[in-house]
PDB file of C-alpha atoms in Angstrom:
ATOM      1  CA  GLN A   1      20.438   5.332 139.393  1.00 61.00           C
ATOM      2  CA  ARG A   2      20.185   2.068 137.817  1.00 69.00           C
ATOM      3  CA  MET A   3      19.752   3.654 134.124  1.00 64.00           C
ATOM      4  CA  ARG A   4      22.996   5.486 134.458  1.00 65.00           C
ATOM      5  CA  ASP A   5      24.432   2.454 135.757  1.00 63.00           C
ATOM      6  CA  ASN A   6      23.547   0.608 132.766  1.00 68.00           C
ATOM      7  CA  GLY A   7      24.911   3.251 130.181  1.00 69.00           C
ATOM      8  CA  THR A   8      21.490   5.326 129.760  1.00 75.00           C
ATOM      9  CA  PRO A   9      21.606   8.504 131.029  1.00 81.00           C
ATOM     10  CA  PRO A  10      17.772   9.765 132.154  1.00 87.00           C
ATOM     11  CA  ASP A  11      16.045  12.066 129.643  1.00 91.00           C
ATOM     12  CA  LEU A  12      12.903  14.787 130.118  1.00 94.00           C
ATOM     13  CA  VAL A  13      10.443  11.923 130.269  1.00 94.00           C
ATOM     14  CA  SER A  14      12.351   9.675 132.818  1.00 93.00           C
ATOM     15  CA  TYR A  15      12.853  12.697 135.405  1.00 94.00           C
ATOM     16  CA  THR A  16       8.983  13.908 134.847  1.00 96.00           C
ATOM     17  CA  ASN A  17       7.692  10.423 134.848  1.00 95.00           C
ATOM     18  CA  VAL A  18       9.630   9.931 138.683  1.00 95.00           C
ATOM     19  CA  ALA A  19       8.162  13.399 139.946  1.00 96.00           C
ATOM     20  CA  THR A  20       4.672  12.173 138.623  1.00 96.00           C
ATOM     21  CA  ALA A  21       5.383   9.242 140.586  1.00 96.00           C
ATOM     22  CA  CYS A  22       6.113  11.223 143.724  1.00 96.00           C
ATOM     23  CA  LEU A  23       3.437  13.344 143.465  1.00 95.00           C
ATOM     24  CA  ARG A  24       1.029  10.508 143.467  1.00 95.00           C
ATOM     25  CA  ALA A  25       3.080   9.232 146.305  1.00 96.00           C
ATOM     26  CA  ASP A  26       2.064  11.939 148.375  1.00 96.00           C
ATOM     27  CA  LYS A  27       5.654  13.218 148.449  1.00 96.00           C
ATOM     28  CA  PRO A  28       6.697  16.489 146.457  1.00 96.00           C
ATOM     29  CA  ALA A  29       9.281  17.485 148.170  1.00 96.00           C
ATOM     30  CA  GLU A  30      10.852  14.399 146.265  1.00 97.00           C
ATOM     31  CA  ALA A  31       9.388  15.333 142.870  1.00 97.00           C
ATOM     32  CA  LEU A  32      10.820  19.068 143.369  1.00 97.00           C
ATOM     33  CA  ARG A  33      14.532  17.262 143.545  1.00 96.00           C
ATOM     34  CA  ARG A  34      14.459  15.508 140.982  1.00 95.00           C
ATOM     35  CA  LEU A  35      12.770  18.547 138.596  1.00 96.00           C
ATOM     36  CA  GLU A  36      16.068  20.554 140.510  1.00 96.00           C
ATOM     37  CA  GLU A  37      17.995  17.139 139.258  1.00 95.00           C
ATOM     38  CA  LEU A  38      16.845  17.575 135.419  1.00 95.00           C
ATOM     39  CA  GLU A  39      17.338  21.285 135.609  1.00 95.00           C
ATOM     40  CA  ARG A  40      21.147  20.859 136.572  1.00 95.00           C
ATOM     41  CA  ALA A  41      21.522  17.965 134.208  1.00 93.00           C
ATOM     42  CA  HIS A  42      19.991  20.172 131.431  1.00 94.00           C
ATOM     43  CA  ALA A  43      22.446  23.269 132.352  1.00 95.00           C
ATOM     44  CA  ALA A  44      25.480  20.068 132.378  1.00 94.00           C
ATOM     45  CA  ALA A  45      24.270  19.580 128.632  1.00 93.00           C
ATOM     46  CA  VAL A  46      24.444  23.025 127.707  1.00 93.00           C
ATOM     47  CA  GLY A  47      27.619  23.807 128.767  1.00 92.00           C
ATOM     48  CA  HIS A  48      29.182  20.476 127.039  1.00 89.00           C
ATOM     49  CA  THR A  49      27.464  20.966 123.711  1.00 87.00           C
ATOM     50  CA  GLY A  50      25.143  24.188 123.506  1.00 91.00           C
ATOM     51  CA  ALA A  51      21.367  24.890 123.883  1.00 88.00           C
ATOM     52  CA  ASN A  52      20.871  23.262 120.614  1.00 89.00           C
ATOM     53  CA  GLY A  53      22.879  19.789 121.226  1.00 91.00           C
ATOM     54  CA  ARG A  54      21.544  16.777 121.384  1.00 89.00           C
ATOM     55  CA  GLN A  55      21.650  16.201 125.006  1.00 89.00           C
ATOM     56  CA  ALA A  56      20.436  19.768 126.128  1.00 91.00           C
ATOM     57  CA  GLN A  57      17.090  19.030 123.988  1.00 93.00           C
ATOM     58  CA  ARG A  58      16.298  15.729 125.421  1.00 92.00           C
ATOM     59  CA  LEU A  59      16.685  17.402 128.330  1.00 94.00           C
ATOM     60  CA  ARG A  60      15.359  20.952 127.922  1.00 95.00           C
ATOM     61  CA  PRO A  61      12.260  21.322 130.791  1.00 96.00           C
ATOM     62  CA  ASN A  62       8.866  21.253 129.136  1.00 96.00           C
ATOM     63  CA  VAL A  63       5.773  22.655 130.522  1.00 96.00           C
ATOM     64  CA  VAL A  64       5.106  19.030 131.745  1.00 96.00           C
ATOM     65  CA  ALA A  65       7.924  19.665 134.019  1.00 96.00           C
ATOM     66  CA  TYR A  66       6.823  23.172 135.044  1.00 96.00           C
ATOM     67  CA  THR A  67       3.392  22.297 135.392  1.00 96.00           C
ATOM     68  CA  ILE A  68       4.791  19.355 138.083  1.00 96.00           C
ATOM     69  CA  GLY A  69       6.755  21.866 139.802  1.00 96.00           C
ATOM     70  CA  CYS A  70       3.627  23.608 139.871  1.00 95.00           C
ATOM     71  CA  LEU A  71       1.613  20.701 141.327  1.00 95.00           C
ATOM     72  CA  ALA A  72       3.922  20.173 143.500  1.00 96.00           C
ATOM     73  CA  HIS A  73       4.056  23.570 145.440  1.00 95.00           C
ATOM     74  CA  ALA A  74       0.385  23.388 145.257  1.00 93.00           C
ATOM     75  CA  LYS A  75       0.196  20.376 147.765  1.00 93.00           C
ATOM     76  CA  GLN A  76       2.712  22.198 149.959  1.00 92.00           C
ATOM     77  CA  GLY A  77       0.600  25.087 149.826  1.00 90.00           C
ATOM     78  CA  ASP A  78       3.744  27.250 149.136  1.00 94.00           C
ATOM     79  CA  LEU A  79       2.502  30.034 146.610  1.00 94.00           C
ATOM     80  CA  VAL A  80       5.836  31.776 146.238  1.00 95.00           C
ATOM     81  CA  GLY A  81       7.261  28.472 145.455  1.00 95.00           C
ATOM     82  CA  ALA A  82       4.710  28.118 142.378  1.00 95.00           C
ATOM     83  CA  LEU A  83       5.047  32.186 141.135  1.00 95.00           C
ATOM     84  CA  LEU A  84       8.509  31.053 140.838  1.00 95.00           C
ATOM     85  CA  VAL A  85       8.410  28.073 138.792  1.00 95.00           C
ATOM     86  CA  LEU A  86       5.613  29.760 136.647  1.00 93.00           C
ATOM     87  CA  ARG A  87       8.089  33.018 136.061  1.00 93.00           C
ATOM     88  CA  LYS A  88      10.838  30.465 135.334  1.00 94.00           C
ATOM     89  CA  MET A  89       9.021  28.874 132.441  1.00 94.00           C
ATOM     90  CA  ARG A  90       7.996  31.932 131.075  1.00 91.00           C
ATOM     91  CA  ASP A  91      11.639  33.304 131.151  1.00 93.00           C
ATOM     92  CA  HIS A  92      13.008  30.120 129.769  1.00 92.00           C
ATOM     93  CA  GLY A  93      10.030  30.522 126.552  1.00 92.00           C
ATOM     94  CA  VAL A  94       8.005  27.619 127.917  1.00 94.00           C
ATOM     95  CA  ALA A  95       4.420  29.220 127.827  1.00 92.00           C
ATOM     96  CA  PRO A  96       1.855  27.896 130.531  1.00 92.00           C
ATOM     97  CA  ASN A  97      -1.120  25.975 129.485  1.00 92.00           C
ATOM     98  CA  GLU A  98      -4.554  25.810 131.695  1.00 91.00           C
ATOM     99  CA  ARG A  99      -3.171  22.513 133.987  1.00 92.00           C
ATOM    100  CA  THR A 100      -0.439  24.844 134.797  1.00 94.00           C
ATOM    101  CA  CYS A 101      -3.020  27.691 135.793  1.00 93.00           C
ATOM    102  CA  ALA A 102      -5.220  25.133 137.705  1.00 94.00           C
ATOM    103  CA  ALA A 103      -2.280  24.037 139.917  1.00 93.00           C
ATOM    104  CA  VAL A 104      -1.309  27.707 140.589  1.00 94.00           C
ATOM    105  CA  LEU A 105      -5.207  28.646 141.356  1.00 95.00           C
ATOM    106  CA  GLU A 106      -5.455  25.605 143.406  1.00 93.00           C
ATOM    107  CA  CYS A 107      -2.279  26.812 145.638  1.00 94.00           C
ATOM    108  CA  CYS A 108      -3.874  29.859 145.961  1.00 95.00           C
ATOM    109  CA  LEU A 109      -6.557  29.200 147.142  1.00 95.00           C
ATOM    110  CA  LYS A 110      -4.449  26.697 149.804  1.00 92.00           C
ATOM    111  CA  ALA A 111      -2.551  30.138 150.711  1.00 92.00           C
ATOM    112  CA  GLY A 112      -5.902  32.217 151.310  1.00 93.00           C
ATOM    113  CA  ARG A 113      -4.790  34.484 148.336  1.00 94.00           C
ATOM    114  CA  PRO A 114      -7.818  33.993 145.857  1.00 95.00           C
ATOM    115  CA  SER A 115      -7.340  37.578 144.654  1.00 94.00           C
ATOM    116  CA  LYS A 116      -4.213  36.461 143.146  1.00 94.00           C
ATOM    117  CA  GLY A 117      -5.998  33.663 141.667  1.00 94.00           C
ATOM    118  CA  LEU A 118      -7.968  36.222 140.031  1.00 94.00           C
ATOM    119  CA  GLU A 119      -4.997  38.339 138.370  1.00 93.00           C
ATOM    120  CA  LEU A 120      -3.657  35.063 137.366  1.00 91.00           C
ATOM    121  CA  VAL A 121      -6.655  34.317 135.353  1.00 92.00           C
ATOM    122  CA  GLU A 122      -6.865  37.884 133.818  1.00 92.00           C
ATOM    123  CA  GLU A 123      -2.861  37.161 133.388  1.00 90.00           C
ATOM    124  CA  MET A 124      -3.856  33.480 131.939  1.00 88.00           C
ATOM    125  CA  ARG A 125      -6.794  35.213 128.638  1.00 88.00           C
ATOM    126  CA  ALA A 126      -4.326  37.744 128.212  1.00 90.00           C
ATOM    127  CA  SER A 127      -1.877  35.177 126.979  1.00 87.00           C
ATOM    128  CA  GLY A 128      -4.294  33.033 125.207  1.00 86.00           C
ATOM    129  CA  VAL A 129      -4.517  29.973 127.619  1.00 86.00           C
ATOM    130  CA  ARG A 130      -8.608  29.097 127.408  1.00 85.00           C
ATOM    131  CA  GLU A 131     -10.446  27.787 130.358  1.00 88.00           C
ATOM    132  CA  ASP A 132     -11.840  24.372 130.946  1.00 91.00           C
ATOM    133  CA  VAL A 133     -13.906  23.115 133.656  1.00 93.00           C
ATOM    134  CA  VAL A 134     -11.035  22.754 136.021  1.00 94.00           C
ATOM    135  CA  THR A 135      -9.327  26.499 135.864  1.00 94.00           C
ATOM    136  CA  SER A 136     -13.432  27.510 135.767  1.00 95.00           C
ATOM    137  CA  THR A 137     -14.048  25.922 138.808  1.00 96.00           C
ATOM    138  CA  LEU A 138     -11.345  27.063 140.402  1.00 96.00           C
ATOM    139  CA  LEU A 139     -11.709  30.464 139.886  1.00 96.00           C
ATOM    140  CA  LEU A 140     -15.055  29.883 140.724  1.00 97.00           C
ATOM    141  CA  ARG A 141     -14.123  29.017 143.894  1.00 97.00           C
ATOM    142  CA  CYS A 142     -11.669  32.170 143.927  1.00 97.00           C
ATOM    143  CA  HIS A 143     -14.436  34.881 143.820  1.00 97.00           C
ATOM    144  CA  LEU A 144     -16.379  32.771 146.646  1.00 97.00           C
ATOM    145  CA  ALA A 145     -13.472  32.815 148.629  1.00 97.00           C
ATOM    146  CA  ALA A 146     -12.903  36.553 147.957  1.00 96.00           C
ATOM    147  CA  GLY A 147     -17.020  37.350 148.961  1.00 96.00           C
ATOM    148  CA  GLU A 148     -17.775  37.979 145.216  1.00 96.00           C
ATOM    149  CA  THR A 149     -21.317  35.919 145.420  1.00 96.00           C
ATOM    150  CA  VAL A 150     -22.415  37.935 142.201  1.00 96.00           C
ATOM    151  CA  GLN A 151     -19.212  37.713 139.779  1.00 96.00           C
ATOM    152  CA  ALA A 152     -19.482  33.449 141.041  1.00 96.00           C
ATOM    153  CA  SER A 153     -22.997  33.536 139.675  1.00 96.00           C
ATOM    154  CA  ARG A 154     -22.168  34.991 136.856  1.00 95.00           C
ATOM    155  CA  LEU A 155     -19.620  32.904 135.957  1.00 95.00           C
ATOM    156  CA  LEU A 156     -21.654  29.402 136.708  1.00 94.00           C
ATOM    157  CA  ASP A 157     -24.491  30.911 134.247  1.00 93.00           C
ATOM    158  CA  ASP A 158     -21.524  31.548 131.385  1.00 92.00           C
ATOM    159  CA  MET A 159     -20.495  27.956 132.361  1.00 91.00           C
ATOM    160  CA  GLU A 160     -23.700  26.629 131.659  1.00 88.00           C
ATOM    161  CA  ALA A 161     -24.481  28.618 128.723  1.00 87.00           C
ATOM    162  CA  SER A 162     -21.062  27.104 127.250  1.00 80.00           C
ATOM    163  CA  ALA A 163     -22.666  23.848 127.067  1.00 68.00           C
ATOM    164  CA  VAL A 164     -25.552  25.689 123.939  1.00 57.00           C
ATOM    165  CA  ASP A 165     -22.622  27.175 122.378  1.00 53.00           C
ATOM    166  CA  ASN A 166     -20.761  23.228 122.024  1.00 54.00           C
ATOM    167  CA  ILE A 167     -23.842  21.749 120.850  1.00 51.00           C
ATOM    168  CA  LEU A 168     -24.768  25.269 117.873  1.00 48.00           C
ATOM    169  CA  ASP A 169     -21.419  24.698 117.175  1.00 50.00           C
ATOM    170  CA  SER A 170     -21.531  20.867 116.487  1.00 50.00           C
ATOM    171  CA  GLN A 171     -24.441  21.380 114.145  1.00 48.00           C
ATOM    172  CA  ARG A 172     -22.772  23.697 112.401  1.00 50.00           C
ATOM    173  CA  GLY A 173     -20.003  21.945 111.786  1.00 51.00           C
ATOM    174  CA  LYS A 174     -17.583  23.854 114.016  1.00 51.00           C
ATOM    175  CA  ARG A 175     -15.251  22.542 116.455  1.00 46.00           C
ATOM    176  CA  SER A 176     -16.556  22.763 120.062  1.00 47.00           C
ATOM    177  CA  ARG A 177     -14.453  24.688 121.900  1.00 50.00           C
ATOM    178  CA  GLN A 178     -12.769  23.862 125.337  1.00 64.00           C
ATOM    179  CA  SER A 179     -15.863  22.782 127.201  1.00 77.00           C
ATOM    180  CA  THR A 180     -15.870  24.714 131.007  1.00 86.00           C
ATOM    181  CA  VAL A 181     -19.580  23.013 130.981  1.00 88.00           C
ATOM    182  CA  PRO A 182     -20.058  22.489 134.754  1.00 90.00           C
ATOM    183  CA  ASN A 183     -19.681  18.736 136.801  1.00 89.00           C
ATOM    184  CA  LEU A 184     -20.511  17.925 139.974  1.00 88.00           C
ATOM    185  CA  VAL A 185     -17.579  19.240 141.313  1.00 91.00           C
ATOM    186  CA  THR A 186     -18.734  22.783 139.599  1.00 93.00           C
ATOM    187  CA  TYR A 187     -21.787  22.187 141.794  1.00 92.00           C
ATOM    188  CA  ASN A 188     -20.472  20.936 145.120  1.00 91.00           C
ATOM    189  CA  ALA A 189     -18.368  24.105 145.490  1.00 93.00           C
ATOM    190  CA  ALA A 190     -20.789  26.888 144.250  1.00 94.00           C
ATOM    191  CA  VAL A 191     -23.084  25.077 146.842  1.00 92.00           C
ATOM    192  CA  ALA A 192     -20.401  25.077 149.450  1.00 92.00           C
ATOM    193  CA  GLY A 193     -19.325  28.376 148.960  1.00 94.00           C
ATOM    194  CA  PHE A 194     -22.436  30.581 148.870  1.00 94.00           C
ATOM    195  CA  ALA A 195     -23.811  28.417 152.061  1.00 92.00           C
ATOM    196  CA  LYS A 196     -20.405  29.716 153.682  1.00 92.00           C
ATOM    197  CA  LEU A 197     -21.076  33.106 152.769  1.00 94.00           C
ATOM    198  CA  GLY A 198     -24.740  33.259 153.757  1.00 91.00           C
ATOM    199  CA  ALA A 199     -25.710  33.419 150.422  1.00 93.00           C
ATOM    200  CA  TRP A 200     -28.919  31.012 151.049  1.00 89.00           C
ATOM    201  CA  GLY A 201     -30.512  31.442 147.897  1.00 90.00           C
ATOM    202  CA  ALA A 202     -27.686  31.455 145.514  1.00 92.00           C
ATOM    203  CA  ALA A 203     -26.682  27.599 147.416  1.00 90.00           C
ATOM    204  CA  LEU A 204     -30.193  26.057 147.097  1.00 89.00           C
ATOM    205  CA  ASN A 205     -30.228  27.270 143.464  1.00 90.00           C
ATOM    206  CA  ALA A 206     -26.646  25.709 142.681  1.00 90.00           C
ATOM    207  CA  LEU A 207     -28.401  22.791 144.320  1.00 87.00           C
ATOM    208  CA  ASP A 208     -31.242  22.640 142.087  1.00 87.00           C
ATOM    209  CA  ARG A 209     -29.027  22.985 138.871  1.00 85.00           C
ATOM    210  CA  ALA A 210     -27.165  20.590 140.215  1.00 84.00           C
ATOM    211  CA  ALA A 211     -29.781  18.153 140.402  1.00 79.00           C
ATOM    212  CA  ALA A 212     -31.321  18.972 136.572  1.00 76.00           C
ATOM    213  CA  ARG A 213     -28.264  18.207 134.821  1.00 70.00           C
ATOM    214  CA  ILE A 214     -27.899  14.849 137.107  1.00 61.00           C
ATOM    215  CA  ASP A 215     -30.936  13.857 136.481  1.00 53.00           C
ATOM    216  CA  TRP A 216     -30.504  14.803 132.537  1.00 48.00           C
ATOM    217  CA  ILE A 217     -27.435  12.911 132.827  1.00 44.00           C
ATOM    218  CA  VAL A 218     -29.497   9.616 134.236  1.00 39.00           C
ATOM    219  CA  ARG A 219     -32.197   9.703 131.420  1.00 41.00           C
ATOM    220  CA  GLY A 220     -29.504   9.754 128.809  1.00 42.00           C
ATOM    221  CA  ARG A 221     -26.846   7.053 130.059  1.00 38.00           C
ATOM    222  CA  ILE A 222     -28.447   5.355 133.041  1.00 37.00           C
ATOM    223  CA  ILE A 223     -32.193   4.075 131.779  1.00 38.00           C
ATOM    224  CA  SER A 224     -31.221   0.528 132.726  1.00 38.00           C
ATOM    225  CA  ARG A 225     -31.934   1.552 135.800  1.00 39.00           C
ATOM    226  CA  GLY A 226     -35.702   1.785 135.250  1.00 42.00           C
ATOM    227  CA  GLY A 227     -36.022   5.315 136.698  1.00 42.00           C
ATOM    228  CA  ALA A 228     -34.217   3.846 140.242  1.00 42.00           C
ATOM    229  CA  ALA A 229     -31.199   6.357 139.885  1.00 38.00           C
ATOM    230  CA  ARG A 230     -34.053   9.072 139.289  1.00 40.00           C
ATOM    231  CA  VAL A 231     -35.737   8.430 142.064  1.00 39.00           C
ATOM    232  CA  ASP A 232     -32.648   7.931 144.413  1.00 44.00           C
ATOM    233  CA  LEU A 233     -31.611  11.271 142.993  1.00 41.00           C
ATOM    234  CA  ARG A 234     -34.448  13.299 143.924  1.00 47.00           C
ATOM    235  CA  CYS A 235     -34.335  11.651 147.188  1.00 49.00           C
ATOM    236  CA  GLU A 236     -30.848  13.848 148.061  1.00 49.00           C
ATOM    237  CA  HIS A 237     -32.009  16.709 146.309  1.00 51.00           C
ATOM    238  CA  ARG A 238     -35.071  16.970 148.798  1.00 55.00           C
ATOM    239  CA  ARG A 239     -32.432  15.927 151.683  1.00 55.00           C
ATOM    240  CA  GLY A 240     -30.111  18.694 150.629  1.00 53.00           C
ATOM    241  CA  ARG A 241     -32.263  21.368 150.106  1.00 54.00           C
ATOM    242  CA  ARG A 242     -33.643  20.374 153.550  1.00 57.00           C
ATOM    243  CA  ALA A 243     -30.419  20.699 155.022  1.00 53.00           C
ATOM    244  CA  LEU A 244     -29.918  23.764 153.681  1.00 52.00           C
ATOM    245  CA  ARG A 245     -33.288  25.158 154.171  1.00 53.00           C
ATOM    246  CA  HIS A 246     -32.406  24.148 158.290  1.00 52.00           C
ATOM    247  CA  LEU A 247     -29.479  26.906 158.580  1.00 46.00           C
ATOM    248  CA  PHE A 248     -32.041  29.707 157.765  1.00 42.00           C
TER     249      PHE A 248
END
């Protein structure tokens, strides 16, 4: 409002910054109101100067604005709203990216509709959007929420294989593909998901993989701790395995 009072009308960046601040303050409804205000301002500018006018271009919602809308609906668990935003952005010629898809996948999980998330990933791949570690981890959770343990195990294998592919690409002087190398969030999701389904062997396997990967990071990055980090890690790993075995 202060910008308007000083004769400086807000633009796209202004609206998206405010909407982002609302999300960080856990106020998704307010973020959506700001985005609706952006759309009204853009429509008014188009009516006044045409779609190619300078003011209309400054207010045209982009992938960032639409992704914020998907995130806001995801925070509310509103899958219908998130899918409507996704459709709207496509109708306006704005292609979703991996962050947009991640937001909608999160919404699918919160709404208890993992199968819808799996459909979304297929659409994403068909449109040329590449997965990253975030979308791949959410896809893993969708497989597990849908009870698809075989597909989840295969996806985890593929994610780990991408680390080798990236190294080989680097050695050949090729540009590395978008990384889907699993991180701790990925492994935690795998362990929890497999255990919830009673797939104890797969859960233990995921725990072992996580320990091996962390130990590799420790060796490479925290040598100054003189091995203490590895000892701590192995203790935690043994406790985790005992806890899972106790559930058999």
